[in-house]
Tab-separated table of C-alpha atoms and ligand atoms in Angstrom:
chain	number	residue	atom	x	y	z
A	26	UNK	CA	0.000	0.000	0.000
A	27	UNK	CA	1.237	3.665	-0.740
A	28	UNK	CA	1.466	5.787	2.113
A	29	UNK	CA	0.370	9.470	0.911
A	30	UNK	CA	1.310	12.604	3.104
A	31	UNK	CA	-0.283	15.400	2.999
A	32	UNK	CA	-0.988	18.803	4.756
A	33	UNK	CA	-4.356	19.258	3.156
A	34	UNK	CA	-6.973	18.081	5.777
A	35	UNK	CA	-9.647	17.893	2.871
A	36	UNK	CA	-7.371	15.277	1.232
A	37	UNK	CA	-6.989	13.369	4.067
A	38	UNK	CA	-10.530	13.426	5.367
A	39	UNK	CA	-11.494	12.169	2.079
A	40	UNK	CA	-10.052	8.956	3.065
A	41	UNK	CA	-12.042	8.671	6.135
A	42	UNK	CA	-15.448	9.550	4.011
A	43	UNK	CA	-14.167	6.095	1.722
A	44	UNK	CA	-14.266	3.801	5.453
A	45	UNK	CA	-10.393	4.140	4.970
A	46	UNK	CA	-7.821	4.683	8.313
A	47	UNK	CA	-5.926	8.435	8.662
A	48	UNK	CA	-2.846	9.411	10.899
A	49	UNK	CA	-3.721	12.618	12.345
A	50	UNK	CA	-1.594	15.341	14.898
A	51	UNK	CA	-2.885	16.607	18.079
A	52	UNK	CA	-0.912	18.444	20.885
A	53	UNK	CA	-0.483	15.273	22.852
A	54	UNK	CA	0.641	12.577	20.510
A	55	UNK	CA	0.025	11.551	16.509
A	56	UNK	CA	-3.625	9.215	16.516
A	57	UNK	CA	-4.476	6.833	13.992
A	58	UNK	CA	-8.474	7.332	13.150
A	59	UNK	CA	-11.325	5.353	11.708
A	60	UNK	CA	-15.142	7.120	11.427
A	61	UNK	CA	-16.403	5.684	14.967
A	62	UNK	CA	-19.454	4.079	13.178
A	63	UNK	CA	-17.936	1.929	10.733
A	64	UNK	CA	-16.503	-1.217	12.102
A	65	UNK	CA	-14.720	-2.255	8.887
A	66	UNK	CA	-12.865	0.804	8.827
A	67	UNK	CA	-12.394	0.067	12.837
A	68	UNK	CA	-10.713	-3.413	12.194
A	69	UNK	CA	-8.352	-1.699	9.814
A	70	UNK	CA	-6.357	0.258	12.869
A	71	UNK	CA	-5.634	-3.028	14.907
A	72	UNK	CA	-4.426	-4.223	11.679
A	73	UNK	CA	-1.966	-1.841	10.620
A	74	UNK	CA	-0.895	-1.610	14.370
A	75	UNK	CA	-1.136	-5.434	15.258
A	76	UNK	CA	-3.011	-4.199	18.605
A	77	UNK	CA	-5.056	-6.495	20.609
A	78	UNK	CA	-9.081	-6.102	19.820
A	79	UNK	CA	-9.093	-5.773	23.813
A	80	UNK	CA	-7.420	-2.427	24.168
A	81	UNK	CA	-10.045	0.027	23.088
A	82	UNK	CA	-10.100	3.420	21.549
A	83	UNK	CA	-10.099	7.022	22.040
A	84	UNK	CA	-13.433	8.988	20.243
A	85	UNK	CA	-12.107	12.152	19.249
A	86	UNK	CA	-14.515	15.026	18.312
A	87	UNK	CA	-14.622	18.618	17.706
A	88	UNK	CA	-17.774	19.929	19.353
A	89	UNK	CA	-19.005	18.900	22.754
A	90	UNK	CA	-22.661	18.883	20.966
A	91	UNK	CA	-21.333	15.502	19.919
A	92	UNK	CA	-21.168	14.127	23.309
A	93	UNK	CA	-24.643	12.767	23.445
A	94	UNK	CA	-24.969	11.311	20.535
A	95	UNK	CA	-22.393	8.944	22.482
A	96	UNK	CA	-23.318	7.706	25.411
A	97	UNK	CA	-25.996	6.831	27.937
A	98	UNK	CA	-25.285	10.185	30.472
A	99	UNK	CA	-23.190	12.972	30.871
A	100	UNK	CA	-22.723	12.779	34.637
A	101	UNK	CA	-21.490	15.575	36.742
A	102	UNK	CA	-17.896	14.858	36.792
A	103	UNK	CA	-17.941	14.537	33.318
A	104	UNK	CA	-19.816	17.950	32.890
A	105	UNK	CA	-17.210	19.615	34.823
A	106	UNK	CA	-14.317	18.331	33.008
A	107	UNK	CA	-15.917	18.850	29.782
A	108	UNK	CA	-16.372	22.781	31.167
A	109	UNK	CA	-12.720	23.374	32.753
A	110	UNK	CA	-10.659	21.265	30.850
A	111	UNK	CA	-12.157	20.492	26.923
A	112	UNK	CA	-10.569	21.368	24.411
A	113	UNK	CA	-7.549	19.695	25.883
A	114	UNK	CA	-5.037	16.832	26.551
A	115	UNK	CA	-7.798	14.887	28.839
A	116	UNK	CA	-10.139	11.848	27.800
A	117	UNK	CA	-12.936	11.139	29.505
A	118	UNK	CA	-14.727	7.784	30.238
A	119	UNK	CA	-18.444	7.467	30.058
A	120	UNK	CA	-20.965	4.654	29.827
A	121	UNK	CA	-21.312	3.848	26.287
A	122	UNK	CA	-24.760	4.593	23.905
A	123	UNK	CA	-25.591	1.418	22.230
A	124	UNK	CA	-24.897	2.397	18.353
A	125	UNK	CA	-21.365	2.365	19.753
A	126	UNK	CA	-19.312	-0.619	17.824
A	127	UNK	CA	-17.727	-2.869	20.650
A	128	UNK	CA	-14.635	-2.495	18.804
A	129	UNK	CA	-14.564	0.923	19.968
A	130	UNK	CA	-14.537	0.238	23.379
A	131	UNK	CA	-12.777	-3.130	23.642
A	132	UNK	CA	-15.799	-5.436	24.901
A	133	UNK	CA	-16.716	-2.577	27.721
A	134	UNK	CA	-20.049	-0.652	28.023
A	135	UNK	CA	-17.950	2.510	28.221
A	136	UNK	CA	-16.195	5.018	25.930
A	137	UNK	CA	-13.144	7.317	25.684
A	138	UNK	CA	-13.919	10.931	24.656
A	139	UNK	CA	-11.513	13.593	24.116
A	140	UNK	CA	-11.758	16.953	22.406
A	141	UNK	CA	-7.564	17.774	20.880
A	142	UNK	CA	-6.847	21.131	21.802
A	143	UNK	CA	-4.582	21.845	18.542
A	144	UNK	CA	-7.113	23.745	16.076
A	145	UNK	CA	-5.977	21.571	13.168
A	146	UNK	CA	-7.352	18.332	14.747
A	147	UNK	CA	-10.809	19.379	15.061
A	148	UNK	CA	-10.791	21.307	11.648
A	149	UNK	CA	-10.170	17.605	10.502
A	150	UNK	CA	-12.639	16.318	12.336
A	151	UNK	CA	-15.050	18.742	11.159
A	152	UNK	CA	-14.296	18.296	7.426
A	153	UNK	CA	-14.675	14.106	8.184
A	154	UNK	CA	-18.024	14.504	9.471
A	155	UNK	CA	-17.722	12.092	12.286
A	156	UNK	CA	-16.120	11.784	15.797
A	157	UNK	CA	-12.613	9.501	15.108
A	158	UNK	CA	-11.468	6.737	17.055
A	159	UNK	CA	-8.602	6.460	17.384
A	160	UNK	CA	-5.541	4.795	19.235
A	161	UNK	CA	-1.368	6.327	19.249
A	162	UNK	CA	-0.297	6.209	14.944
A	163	UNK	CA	2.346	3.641	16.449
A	164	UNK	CA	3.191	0.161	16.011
A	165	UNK	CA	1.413	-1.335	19.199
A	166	UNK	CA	4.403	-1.476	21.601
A	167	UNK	CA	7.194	1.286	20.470
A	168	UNK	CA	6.892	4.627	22.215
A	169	UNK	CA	4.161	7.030	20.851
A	170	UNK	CA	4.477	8.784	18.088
A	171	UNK	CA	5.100	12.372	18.248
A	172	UNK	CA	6.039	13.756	15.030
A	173	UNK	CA	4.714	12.764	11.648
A	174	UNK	CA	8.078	11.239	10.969
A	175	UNK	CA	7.705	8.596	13.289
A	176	UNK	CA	4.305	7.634	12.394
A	177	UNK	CA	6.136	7.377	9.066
A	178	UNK	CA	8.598	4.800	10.501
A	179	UNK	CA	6.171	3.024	12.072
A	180	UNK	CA	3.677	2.564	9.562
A	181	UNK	CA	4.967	3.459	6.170
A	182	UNK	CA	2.944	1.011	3.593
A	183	UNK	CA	0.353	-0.066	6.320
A	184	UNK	CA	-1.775	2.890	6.028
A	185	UNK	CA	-2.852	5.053	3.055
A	186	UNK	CA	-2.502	8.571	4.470
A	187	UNK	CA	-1.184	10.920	7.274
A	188	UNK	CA	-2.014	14.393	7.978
A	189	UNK	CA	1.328	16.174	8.063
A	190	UNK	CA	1.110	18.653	10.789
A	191	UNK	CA	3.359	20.283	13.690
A	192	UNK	CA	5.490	18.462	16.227
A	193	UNK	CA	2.777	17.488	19.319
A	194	UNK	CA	3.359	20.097	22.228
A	195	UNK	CA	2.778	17.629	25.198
A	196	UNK	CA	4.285	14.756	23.972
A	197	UNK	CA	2.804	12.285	26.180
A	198	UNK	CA	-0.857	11.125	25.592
A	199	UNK	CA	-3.884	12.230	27.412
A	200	UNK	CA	-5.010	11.819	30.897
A	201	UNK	CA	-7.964	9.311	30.873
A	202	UNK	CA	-10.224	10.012	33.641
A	203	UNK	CA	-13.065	7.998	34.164
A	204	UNK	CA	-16.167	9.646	35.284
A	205	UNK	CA	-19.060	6.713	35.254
A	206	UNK	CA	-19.294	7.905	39.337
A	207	UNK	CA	-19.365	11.059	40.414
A	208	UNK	CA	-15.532	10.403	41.819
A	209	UNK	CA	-13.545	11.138	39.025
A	210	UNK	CA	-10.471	8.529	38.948
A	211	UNK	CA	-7.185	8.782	37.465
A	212	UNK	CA	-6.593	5.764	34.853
A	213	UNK	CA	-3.455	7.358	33.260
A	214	UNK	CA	-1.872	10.352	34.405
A	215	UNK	CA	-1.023	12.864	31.761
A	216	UNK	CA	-0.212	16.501	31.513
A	217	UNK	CA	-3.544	17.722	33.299
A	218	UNK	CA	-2.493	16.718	36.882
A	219	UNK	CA	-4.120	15.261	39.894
A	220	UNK	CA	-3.293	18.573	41.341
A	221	UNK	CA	-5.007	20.604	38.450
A	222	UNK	CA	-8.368	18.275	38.446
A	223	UNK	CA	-8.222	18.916	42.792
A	224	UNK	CA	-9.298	22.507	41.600
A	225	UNK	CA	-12.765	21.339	40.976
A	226	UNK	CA	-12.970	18.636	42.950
A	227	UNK	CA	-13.412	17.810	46.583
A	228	UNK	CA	-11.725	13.990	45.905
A	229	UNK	CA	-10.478	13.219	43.055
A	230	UNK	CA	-8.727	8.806	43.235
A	231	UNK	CA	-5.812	7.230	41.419
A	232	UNK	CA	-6.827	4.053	39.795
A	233	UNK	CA	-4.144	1.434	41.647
A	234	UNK	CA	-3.854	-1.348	38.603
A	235	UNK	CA	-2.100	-3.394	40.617
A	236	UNK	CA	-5.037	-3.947	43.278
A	237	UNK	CA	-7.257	-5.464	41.079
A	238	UNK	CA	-7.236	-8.732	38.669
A	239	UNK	CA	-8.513	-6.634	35.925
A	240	UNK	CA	-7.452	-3.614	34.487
A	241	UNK	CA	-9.773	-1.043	33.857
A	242	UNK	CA	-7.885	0.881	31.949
A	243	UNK	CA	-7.010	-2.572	29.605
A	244	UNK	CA	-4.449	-0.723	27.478
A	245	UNK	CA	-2.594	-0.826	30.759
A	246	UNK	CA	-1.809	-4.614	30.789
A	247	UNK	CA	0.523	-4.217	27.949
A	248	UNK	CA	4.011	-3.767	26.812
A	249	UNK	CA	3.916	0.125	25.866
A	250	UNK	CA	6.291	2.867	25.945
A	251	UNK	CA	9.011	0.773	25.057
A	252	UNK	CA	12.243	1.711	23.324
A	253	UNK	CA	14.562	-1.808	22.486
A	254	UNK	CA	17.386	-0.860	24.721
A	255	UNK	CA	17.402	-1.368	28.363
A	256	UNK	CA	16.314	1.489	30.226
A	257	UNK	CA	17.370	2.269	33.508
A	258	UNK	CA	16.349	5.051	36.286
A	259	UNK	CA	18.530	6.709	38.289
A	260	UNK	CA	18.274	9.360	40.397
A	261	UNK	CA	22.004	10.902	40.076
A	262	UNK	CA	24.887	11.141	38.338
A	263	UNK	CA	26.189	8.851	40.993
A	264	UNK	CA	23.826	6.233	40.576
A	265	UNK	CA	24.886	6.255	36.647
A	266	UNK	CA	28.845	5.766	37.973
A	267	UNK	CA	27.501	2.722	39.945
A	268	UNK	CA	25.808	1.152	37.200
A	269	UNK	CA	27.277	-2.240	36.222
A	270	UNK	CA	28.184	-2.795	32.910
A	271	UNK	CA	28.675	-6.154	30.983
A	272	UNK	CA	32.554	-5.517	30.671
A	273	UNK	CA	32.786	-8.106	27.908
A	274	UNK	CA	30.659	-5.669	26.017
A	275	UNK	CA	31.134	-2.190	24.683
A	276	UNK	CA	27.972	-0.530	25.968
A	277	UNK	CA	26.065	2.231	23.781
A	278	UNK	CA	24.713	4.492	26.378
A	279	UNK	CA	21.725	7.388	26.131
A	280	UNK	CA	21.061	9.347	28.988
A	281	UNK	CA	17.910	12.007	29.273
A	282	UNK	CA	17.762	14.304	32.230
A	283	UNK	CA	16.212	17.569	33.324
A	284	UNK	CA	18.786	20.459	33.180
A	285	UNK	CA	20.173	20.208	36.988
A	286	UNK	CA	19.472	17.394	39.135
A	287	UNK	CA	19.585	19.614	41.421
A	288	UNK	CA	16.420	22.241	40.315
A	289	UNK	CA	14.302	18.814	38.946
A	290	UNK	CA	11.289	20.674	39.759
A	291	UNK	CA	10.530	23.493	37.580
A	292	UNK	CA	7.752	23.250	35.567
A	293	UNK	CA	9.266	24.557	32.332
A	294	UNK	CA	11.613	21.426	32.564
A	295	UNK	CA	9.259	18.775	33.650
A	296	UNK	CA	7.582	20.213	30.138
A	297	UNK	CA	10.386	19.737	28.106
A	298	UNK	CA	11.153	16.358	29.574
A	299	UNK	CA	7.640	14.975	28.559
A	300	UNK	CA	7.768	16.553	25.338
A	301	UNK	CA	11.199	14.418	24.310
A	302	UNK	CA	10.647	11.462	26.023
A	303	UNK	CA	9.429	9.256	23.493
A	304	UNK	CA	11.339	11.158	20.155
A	305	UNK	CA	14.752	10.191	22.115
A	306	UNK	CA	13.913	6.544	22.907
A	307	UNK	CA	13.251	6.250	19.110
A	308	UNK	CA	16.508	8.350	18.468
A	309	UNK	CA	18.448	5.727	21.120
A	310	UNK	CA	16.759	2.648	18.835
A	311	UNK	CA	17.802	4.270	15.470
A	312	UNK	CA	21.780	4.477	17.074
A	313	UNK	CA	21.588	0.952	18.569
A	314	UNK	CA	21.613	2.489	21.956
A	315	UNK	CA	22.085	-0.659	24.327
A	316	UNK	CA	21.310	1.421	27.963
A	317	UNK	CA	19.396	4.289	28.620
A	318	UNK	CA	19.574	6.339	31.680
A	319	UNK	CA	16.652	8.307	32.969
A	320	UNK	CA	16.775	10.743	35.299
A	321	UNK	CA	13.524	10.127	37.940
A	322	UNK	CA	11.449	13.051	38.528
A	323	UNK	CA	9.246	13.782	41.785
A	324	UNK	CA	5.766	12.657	41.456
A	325	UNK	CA	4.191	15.796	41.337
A	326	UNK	CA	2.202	17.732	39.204
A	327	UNK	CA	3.416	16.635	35.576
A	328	UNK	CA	6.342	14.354	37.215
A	329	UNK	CA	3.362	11.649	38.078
A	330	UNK	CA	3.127	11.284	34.136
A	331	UNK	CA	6.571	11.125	33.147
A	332	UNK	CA	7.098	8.449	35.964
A	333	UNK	CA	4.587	6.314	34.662
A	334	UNK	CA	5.937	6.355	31.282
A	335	UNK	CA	9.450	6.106	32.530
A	336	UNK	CA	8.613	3.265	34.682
A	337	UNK	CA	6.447	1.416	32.109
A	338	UNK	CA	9.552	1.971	29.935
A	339	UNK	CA	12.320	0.344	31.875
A	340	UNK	CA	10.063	-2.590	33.268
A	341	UNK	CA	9.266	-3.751	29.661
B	409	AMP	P1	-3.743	4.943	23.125
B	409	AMP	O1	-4.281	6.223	22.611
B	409	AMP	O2	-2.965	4.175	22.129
B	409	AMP	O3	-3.029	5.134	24.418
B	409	AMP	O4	-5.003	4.001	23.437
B	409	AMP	C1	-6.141	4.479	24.086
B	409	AMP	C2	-6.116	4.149	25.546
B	409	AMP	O5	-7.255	4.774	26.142
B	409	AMP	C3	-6.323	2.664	25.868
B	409	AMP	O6	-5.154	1.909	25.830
B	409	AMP	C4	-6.920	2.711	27.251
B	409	AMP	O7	-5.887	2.798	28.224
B	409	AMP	C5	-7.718	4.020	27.243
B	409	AMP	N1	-9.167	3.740	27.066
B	409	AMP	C6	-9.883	3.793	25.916
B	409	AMP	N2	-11.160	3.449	26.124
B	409	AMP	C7	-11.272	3.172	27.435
B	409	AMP	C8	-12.355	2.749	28.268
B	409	AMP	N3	-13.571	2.559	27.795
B	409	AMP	N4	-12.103	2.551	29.584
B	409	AMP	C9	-10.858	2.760	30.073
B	409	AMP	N5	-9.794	3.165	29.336
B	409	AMP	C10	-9.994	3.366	28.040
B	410	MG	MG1	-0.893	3.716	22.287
């Protein structure tokens, strides 16, 4: 198959309008989208990706309006998220209307729904006609993709289009927040913090997989996040001077860290941490990089996030 790219969201929506599969940019990571209604197209994303029919989808629309067209009941929680936080890098889990496909949602009565901040995501939306749903544009198990580039690596002659657009802002996909109860609870942390959602809420819970059989979140059970080499946290430059190496082997190192160890705390670095994370494990993969050192964060604010990912990272 010939992979066309293109900046011309009419182009590319065209696709979508034919039941075909799009790569599209938004600020937190490059999505891979079928027209929620049409299950062929649907099947054609877990293809291309090879991701399990389990691990459902995000619906991405442009217009809140479209919000009850898909699902049962806006509940509070939701409403209040929807009015502080959409457009933005957050996805919300409600229970599911019944025209949704069950492909959409991975066998669960509930559904994903985000609103992308970045204008040129919801212009594409808007000229498709339908909400999207769509997973990362990756090849289930590398790290996300964050530039049209590496959907390009991942999935060159698997799908028929992407939507060239700008390098994602965040870097690291959406906080999923589900909001069936009127407790909103964490399922993946993302740039919109605990600390942020605590602004509207008098309790807001972290969803502890590891407390129950089965994940709620089931994209959570798999390997994600992962670059090939081994990666390895550390919390100082001392720890790195520690580190054992094979010494029959020369050893191929990467190393990502905040500015200072020192000042790991400032926001403006925490950013710029999340933003890279993923485009330098690819970079560490394209130069054979055999061991990658990551600096920890504090789990605060943002840091929660880019622990999660880091942690998912070296335990794969
Ligand atoms: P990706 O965008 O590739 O991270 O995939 C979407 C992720 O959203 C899934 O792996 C799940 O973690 C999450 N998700 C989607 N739908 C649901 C749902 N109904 N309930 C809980 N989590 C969901
Ligand atoms: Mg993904």
């Amino acid at each position: 198959m010939e992979t066309i790219i293109t900046t011309s969201v009419k182009k590319a929506a065209e696709f979508i309008k034919k039941g075909e599969i799009v790569a599209f940019p938004t600020e937190t990571v490059y999505g891979l989208g079928a027209n929620v209604f049409n299950e062929e197209a649907l099947k054609k994303i877990f293809l291309a990706k090879g991701r399990p029919q389990d691990n459902p989808l995000i619906v991405h629309i442009s217009n809140v309006d479209q919000i009850k067209s898909l699902v049962k009941k806006i509940t509070d929680s939701a409403k209040i998220i929807i009015e502080k936080f959409f457009p933005g890098p957050i996805t919300i889990i409600l229970n599911k209307n019944d025209v949704i496909p069950d492909l959409v949602s991975g066998g669960l009565n509930t559904i994903a729904l985000r609103m992308p901040s970045l204008e040129l995501t919801r212009i594409f939306i808007d000229e498709c006609g339908v909400p999207l749903a769509a997973p990362s544009a990756n090849l289930s198990g590398s790290p996300s993709p964050t530039t049209w580039r590496h959907v390009f690596d991942d999935l060159n002659g698997r799908i028929p289009c992407i939507l060239k657009g700008p390098k994602c802002s965040v870097g690291i996909e959406s906080t999923v927040v589900d909001c069936t109860k009127n407790i909103p609870v964490i399922l993946r942390p993302g740039i919109i913090s605990l600390e942020d959602l605590k602004k509207f809420f008098p309790i807001v819970k972290i969803y502890n997989p590891h407390k129950t059989k089965k994940p709620k979140s089931p994209g959570m059970k798999y390997r994600h996040y992962a670059p090939k080499a081994k990666v390895i946290l550390i919390d100082s430059e001392e720890d790195f001077l520690r580190y054992k190496f094979d010494k029959n082997k020369a050893a191929f190192i990467g190393f990502i860290r905040v500015k200072d160890f020192k000042k790991s705390k400032r926001v403006s670095d925490l950013n710029d941490y999340a933003k890279n994370i993923f485009n330098f494990f690819r970079k560490c993969d394209e130069e054979k990089i055999e061991y990658i050192f990551c600096q920890k964060v504090s789990e605060k604010g943002l840091g929660l996030a880019i622990m999660n990912r880091l942690i998912k990272a070296a335990n794969s």
